[in-house]
XYZ file of C-alpha atoms in Angstrom:
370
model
C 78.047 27.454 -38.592
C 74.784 26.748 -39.746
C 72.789 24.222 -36.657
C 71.498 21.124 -37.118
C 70.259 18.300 -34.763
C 73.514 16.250 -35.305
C 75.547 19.471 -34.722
C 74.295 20.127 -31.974
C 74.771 16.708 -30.721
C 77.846 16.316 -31.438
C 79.404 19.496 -29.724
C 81.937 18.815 -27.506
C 81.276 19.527 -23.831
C 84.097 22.448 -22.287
C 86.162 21.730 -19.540
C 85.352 24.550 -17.356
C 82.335 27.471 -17.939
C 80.336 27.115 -20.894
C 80.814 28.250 -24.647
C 77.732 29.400 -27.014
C 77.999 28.373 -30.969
C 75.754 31.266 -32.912
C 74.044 30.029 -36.012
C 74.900 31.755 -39.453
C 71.134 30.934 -40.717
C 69.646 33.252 -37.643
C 72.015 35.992 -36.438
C 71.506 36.283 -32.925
C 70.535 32.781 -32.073
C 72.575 30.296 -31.193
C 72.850 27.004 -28.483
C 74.967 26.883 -25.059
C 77.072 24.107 -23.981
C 78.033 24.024 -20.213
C 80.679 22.147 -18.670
C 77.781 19.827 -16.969
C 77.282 18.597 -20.228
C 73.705 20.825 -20.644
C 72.563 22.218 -24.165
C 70.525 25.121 -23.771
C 69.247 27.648 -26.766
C 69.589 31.548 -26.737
C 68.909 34.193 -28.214
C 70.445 37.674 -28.467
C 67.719 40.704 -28.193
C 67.351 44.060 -28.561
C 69.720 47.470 -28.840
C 71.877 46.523 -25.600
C 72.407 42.831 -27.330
C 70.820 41.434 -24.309
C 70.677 37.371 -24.043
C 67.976 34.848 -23.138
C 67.468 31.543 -22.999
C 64.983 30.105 -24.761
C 64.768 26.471 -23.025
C 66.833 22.925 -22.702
C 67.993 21.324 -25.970
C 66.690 18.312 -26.802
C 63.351 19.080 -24.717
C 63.167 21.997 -26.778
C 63.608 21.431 -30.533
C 65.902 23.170 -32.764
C 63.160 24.421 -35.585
C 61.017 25.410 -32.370
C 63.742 27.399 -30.526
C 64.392 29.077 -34.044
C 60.900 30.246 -34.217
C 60.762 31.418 -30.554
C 64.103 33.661 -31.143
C 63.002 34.988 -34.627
C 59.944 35.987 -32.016
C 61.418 37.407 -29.395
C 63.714 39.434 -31.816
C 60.914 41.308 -33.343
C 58.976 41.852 -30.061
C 62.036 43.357 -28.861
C 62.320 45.221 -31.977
C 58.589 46.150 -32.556
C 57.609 46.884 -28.693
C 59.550 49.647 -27.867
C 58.706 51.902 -31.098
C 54.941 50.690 -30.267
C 55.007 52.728 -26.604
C 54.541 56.529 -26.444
C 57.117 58.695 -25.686
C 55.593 62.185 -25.149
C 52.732 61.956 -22.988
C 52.735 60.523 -19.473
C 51.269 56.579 -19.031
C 49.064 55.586 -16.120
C 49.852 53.059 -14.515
C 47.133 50.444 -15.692
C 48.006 51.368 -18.872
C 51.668 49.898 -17.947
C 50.608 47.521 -16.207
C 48.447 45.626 -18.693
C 51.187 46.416 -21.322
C 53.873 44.580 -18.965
C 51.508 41.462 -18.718
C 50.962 41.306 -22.199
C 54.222 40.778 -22.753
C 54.508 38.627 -19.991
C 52.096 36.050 -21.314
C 54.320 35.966 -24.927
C 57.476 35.720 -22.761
C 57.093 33.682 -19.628
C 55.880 30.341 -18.626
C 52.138 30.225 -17.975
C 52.980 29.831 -14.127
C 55.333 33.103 -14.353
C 52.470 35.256 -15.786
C 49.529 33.915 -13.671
C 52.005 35.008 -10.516
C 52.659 38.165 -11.766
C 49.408 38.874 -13.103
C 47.294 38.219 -9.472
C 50.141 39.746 -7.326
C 49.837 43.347 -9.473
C 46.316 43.229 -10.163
C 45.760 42.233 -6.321
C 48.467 44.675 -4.737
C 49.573 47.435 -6.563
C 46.903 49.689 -7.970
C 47.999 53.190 -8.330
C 45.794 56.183 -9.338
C 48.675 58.091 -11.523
C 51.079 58.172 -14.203
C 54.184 56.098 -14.028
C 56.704 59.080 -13.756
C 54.515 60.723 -10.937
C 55.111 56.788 -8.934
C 57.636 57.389 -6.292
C 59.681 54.761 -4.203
C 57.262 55.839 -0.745
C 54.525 54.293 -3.862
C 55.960 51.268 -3.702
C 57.641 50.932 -0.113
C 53.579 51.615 1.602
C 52.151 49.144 -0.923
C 54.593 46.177 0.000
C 54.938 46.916 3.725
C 51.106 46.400 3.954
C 51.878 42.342 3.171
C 54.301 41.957 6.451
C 51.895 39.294 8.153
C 52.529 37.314 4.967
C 56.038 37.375 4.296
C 56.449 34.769 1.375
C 53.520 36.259 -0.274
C 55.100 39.842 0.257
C 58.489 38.680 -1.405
C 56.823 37.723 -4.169
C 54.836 40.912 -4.576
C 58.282 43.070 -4.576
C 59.685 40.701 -7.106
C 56.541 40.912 -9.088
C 56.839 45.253 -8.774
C 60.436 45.099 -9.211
C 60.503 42.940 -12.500
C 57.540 45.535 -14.135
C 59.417 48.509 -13.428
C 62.560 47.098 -14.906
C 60.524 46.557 -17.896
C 58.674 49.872 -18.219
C 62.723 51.145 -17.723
C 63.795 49.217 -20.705
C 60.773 50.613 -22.567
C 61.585 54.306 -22.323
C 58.651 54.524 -20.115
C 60.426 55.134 -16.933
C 63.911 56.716 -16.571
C 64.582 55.159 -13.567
C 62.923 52.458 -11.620
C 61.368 53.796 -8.009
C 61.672 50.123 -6.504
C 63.669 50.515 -3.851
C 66.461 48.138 -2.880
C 64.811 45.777 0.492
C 65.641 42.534 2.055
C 62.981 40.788 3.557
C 63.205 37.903 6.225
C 63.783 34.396 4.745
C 60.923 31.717 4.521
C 61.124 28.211 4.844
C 58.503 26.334 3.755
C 57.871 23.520 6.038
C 54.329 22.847 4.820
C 53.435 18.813 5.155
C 49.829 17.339 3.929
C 48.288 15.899 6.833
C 47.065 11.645 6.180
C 43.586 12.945 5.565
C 44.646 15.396 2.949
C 47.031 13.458 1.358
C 44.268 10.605 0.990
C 41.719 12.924 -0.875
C 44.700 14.437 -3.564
C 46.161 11.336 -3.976
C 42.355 9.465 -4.838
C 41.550 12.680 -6.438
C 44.782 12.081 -9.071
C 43.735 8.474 -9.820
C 40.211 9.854 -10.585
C 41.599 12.431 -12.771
C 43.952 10.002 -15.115
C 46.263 11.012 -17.706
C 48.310 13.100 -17.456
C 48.106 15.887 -14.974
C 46.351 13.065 -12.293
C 48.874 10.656 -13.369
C 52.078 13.248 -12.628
C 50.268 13.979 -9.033
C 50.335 10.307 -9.091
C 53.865 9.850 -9.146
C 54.967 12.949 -7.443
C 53.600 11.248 -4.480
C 54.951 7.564 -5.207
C 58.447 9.064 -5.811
C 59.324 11.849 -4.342
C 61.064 13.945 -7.532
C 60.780 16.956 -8.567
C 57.417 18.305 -10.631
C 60.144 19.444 -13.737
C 61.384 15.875 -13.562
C 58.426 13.845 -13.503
C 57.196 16.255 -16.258
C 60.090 15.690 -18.749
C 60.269 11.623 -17.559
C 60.798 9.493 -20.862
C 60.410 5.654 -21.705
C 64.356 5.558 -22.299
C 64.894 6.628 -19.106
C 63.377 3.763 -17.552
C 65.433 0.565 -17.223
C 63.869 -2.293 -15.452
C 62.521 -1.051 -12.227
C 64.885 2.122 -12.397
C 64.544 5.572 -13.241
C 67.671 7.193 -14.969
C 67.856 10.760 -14.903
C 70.916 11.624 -17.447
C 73.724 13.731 -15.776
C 73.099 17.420 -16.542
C 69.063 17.095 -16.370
C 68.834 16.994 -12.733
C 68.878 20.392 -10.653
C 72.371 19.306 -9.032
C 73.644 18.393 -12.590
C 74.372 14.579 -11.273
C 73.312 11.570 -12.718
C 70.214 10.299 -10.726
C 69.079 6.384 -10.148
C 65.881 6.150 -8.542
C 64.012 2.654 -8.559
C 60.270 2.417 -9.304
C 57.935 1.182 -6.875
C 55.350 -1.441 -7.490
C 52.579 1.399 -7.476
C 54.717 3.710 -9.720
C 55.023 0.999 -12.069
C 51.805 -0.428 -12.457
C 51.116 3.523 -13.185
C 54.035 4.060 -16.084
C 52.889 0.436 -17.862
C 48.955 1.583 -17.966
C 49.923 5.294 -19.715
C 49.459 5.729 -23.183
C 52.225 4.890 -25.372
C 52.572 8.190 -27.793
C 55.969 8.564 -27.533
C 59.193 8.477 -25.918
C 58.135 11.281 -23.715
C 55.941 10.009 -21.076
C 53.557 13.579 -20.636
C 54.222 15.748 -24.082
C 53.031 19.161 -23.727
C 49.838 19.375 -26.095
C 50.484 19.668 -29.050
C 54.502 19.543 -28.978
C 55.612 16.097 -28.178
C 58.870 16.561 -27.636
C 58.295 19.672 -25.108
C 57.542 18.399 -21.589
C 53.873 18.807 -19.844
C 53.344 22.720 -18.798
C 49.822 23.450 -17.822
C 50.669 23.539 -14.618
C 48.258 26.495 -13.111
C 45.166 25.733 -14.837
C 45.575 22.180 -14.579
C 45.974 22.386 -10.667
C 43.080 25.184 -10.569
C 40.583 22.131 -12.126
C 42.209 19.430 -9.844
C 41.466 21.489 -6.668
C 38.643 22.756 -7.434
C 36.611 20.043 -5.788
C 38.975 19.430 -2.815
C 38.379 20.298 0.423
C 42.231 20.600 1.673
C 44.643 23.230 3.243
C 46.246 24.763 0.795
C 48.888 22.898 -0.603
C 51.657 23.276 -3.469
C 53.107 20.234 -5.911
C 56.400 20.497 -4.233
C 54.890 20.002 -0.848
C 53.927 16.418 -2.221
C 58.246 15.880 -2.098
C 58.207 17.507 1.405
C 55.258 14.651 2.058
C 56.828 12.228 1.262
C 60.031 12.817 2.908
C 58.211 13.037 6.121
C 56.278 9.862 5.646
C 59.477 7.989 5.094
C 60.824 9.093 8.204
C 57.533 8.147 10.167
C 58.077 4.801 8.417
C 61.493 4.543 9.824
C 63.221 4.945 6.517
C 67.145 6.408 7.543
C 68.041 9.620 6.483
C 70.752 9.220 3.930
C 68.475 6.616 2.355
C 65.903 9.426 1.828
C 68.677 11.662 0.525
C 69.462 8.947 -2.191
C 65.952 8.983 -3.151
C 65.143 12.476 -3.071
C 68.498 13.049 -4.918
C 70.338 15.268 -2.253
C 73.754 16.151 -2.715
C 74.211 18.385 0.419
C 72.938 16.117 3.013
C 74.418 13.190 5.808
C 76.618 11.545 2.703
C 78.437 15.064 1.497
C 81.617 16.115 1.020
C 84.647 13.603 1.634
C 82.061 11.365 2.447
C 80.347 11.403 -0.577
C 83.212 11.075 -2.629
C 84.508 7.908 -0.699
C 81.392 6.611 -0.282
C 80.064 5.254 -3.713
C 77.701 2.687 -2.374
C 74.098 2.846 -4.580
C 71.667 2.196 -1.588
C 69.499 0.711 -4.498
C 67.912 -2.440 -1.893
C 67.472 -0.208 0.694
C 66.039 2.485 -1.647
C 63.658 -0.463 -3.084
C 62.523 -1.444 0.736
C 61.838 1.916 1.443
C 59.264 2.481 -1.684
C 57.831 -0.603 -0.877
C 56.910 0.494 2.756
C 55.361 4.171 1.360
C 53.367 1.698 -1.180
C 51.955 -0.304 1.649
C 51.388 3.317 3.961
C 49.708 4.555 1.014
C 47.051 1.478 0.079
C 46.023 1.698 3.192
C 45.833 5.072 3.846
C 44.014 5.605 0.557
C 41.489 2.238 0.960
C 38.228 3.062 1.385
């Protein structure tokens, strides 16, 4: 079949797993339908026929996920006849060849990680088929005081190797197989803190301030506040459609006053509330940078976006919000209301959600009055 935007939504959801529907105009492409009801595009690569996703459909449009797999079928086809075979390859010379790809491949975030954590950890003075596992093994042990930022290191390590495997470079990878210690991350901005990002956002405007903005007001996730659109909104209610949501389940979250004195002031170009630039159908993305400029003038402990969602958790329980109220707002499937429970108990919470937001508005203006 050949795709079109009305095939594609009109494909019937399956009952159980997913099912993939290749299109005849590029072999090799084709869109996903899972059982949640999610469209998502791929594209099959490469001599071992390997798959990728290529992003969400209808974030992602179809003409733009056709151009994407047409590109990643000729880097996979044009890459590996581009690397020497005969004569042995440093290590920088990998390296920089691994995050070159990286930055066609992966999102901006993805590449900035892996570009500091190699750059800043692994430096080896040899050629790649000289690198043993001992290499590797001293170079990540020497991050043990920082676990979370050694885990991501050996991730980092692991994924190049796999690469430089695919690419005829290696034979075999030398990362050894390791389990470090778990990390929760329990971090929590401080009043002080949270007062100086959350004046720094409303400084900053449209539309990375404005996201940090809401992040704080609501709660959500960075990935949904990104993708938020106009038709999502109804009334004082956001709708997140079943199948968008990280637990797959329709989500009802009400505005507060402060969130929606923010959506009404941002620029109408679109259904999409924050368009990536350029692509207004394809959610905001300059995450790193963007957070890089908004820091930048900050004097706070180091903080990430998601710790906002941890911050505001916290503050509702200081406020003397109850638990599974918080849950319902946060969109927590696992939590007081779960299991039989959950199933029985089909009561929205939506007033008590509503008196909650208006508490964390109040907290807020005065927190954040000068």
């Amino acid at each position: 079949m050949r795709l079109t935007d009305i095939l594609i939504k009109s494909l019937k959801v399956p009952a159980t797993g997913q099912k993939t529907h290749f299109d005849d105009a590029l072999p090799g492409f084709g869109v996903r339908v899972s059982q949640g009801g999610t469209k998502s595009f791929v594209v099959m690569f490469g001599t071992r026929r390997r798959l990728k996703t290529i992003g969400r459909y209808p974030d992602l449009s179809l003409a733009e996920a056709r151009r994407e797999a047409k590109r990643v079928q000729v880097d996979a086809a044009t890459a590996i006849a581009a690397l020497p075979r005969d004569e042995p390859v440093p290590f920088d010379t990998a390296r920089d060849r691994f995050l070159a790809d990286s930055k066609l491949r992966h999102k901006e975030r993805t590449h900035t990680d892996y570009d500091r954590l190699l750059c800043r950890h692994f430096s080896f003075s040899k050629d790649m088929d000289t690198l043993t596992r001992a290499d590797i093994v001293t170079a990540v042990e020497k991050l043990a005081a920082t676990p979370s930022e050694q885990q991501h290191a050996f991730v980092a390590v692991r994924a190049m190797m796999n690469w430089c495997v695919k690419r005829g470079i290696l034979d075999h990878s030398p990362v050894p197989a390791l389990t470090f210690r778990s990390v929760t991350r329990s971090n929590v901005l401080s009043d002080p803190d949270l007062k100086a990002v959350y004046n720094r956002a409303v400084a900053t405007g449209y539309p990375y301030g404005s996201i940090v903005q809401l992040l704080i007001l609501s709660g959500q996730r960075r990935g949904e506040i990104a993708a938020l659109r106009r038709s999502w909104i109804e009334g004082d209610l956001i709708v997140f459609p079943a199948g968008f949501t990280k637990n797959k389940r329709e989500h009802r979250c009400p505005l507060s006053p402060l969130a929606q004195r923010l959506i009404e002031a941002l620029p109408e170009i679109g259904d999409m509330l924050f368009p990536a630039r350029g692509v207004p159908d394809h959610p905001f993305n300059g995450w790193g940078k963007s957070k890089e400029r908004f820091d930048k003038p900050l004097e706070v402990a180091a903080y990430t976006l998601h710790d906002l969602r941890r911050t505001f958790s916290s503050n509702l329980a200081r406020l003397g919000t109850p638990i599974h109220v918080t849950e319902k707002l946060l969109n927590h499937v696992s939590g007081t209301v779960s299991g039989v429970a959950a199933i029985y108990n089909r009561y929205s919470y939506l007033d008590e959600m509503r008196a909650a937001l208006m508490l964390h508005d109040e907290y807020l203006a005065k927190l954040t009055a000068d």
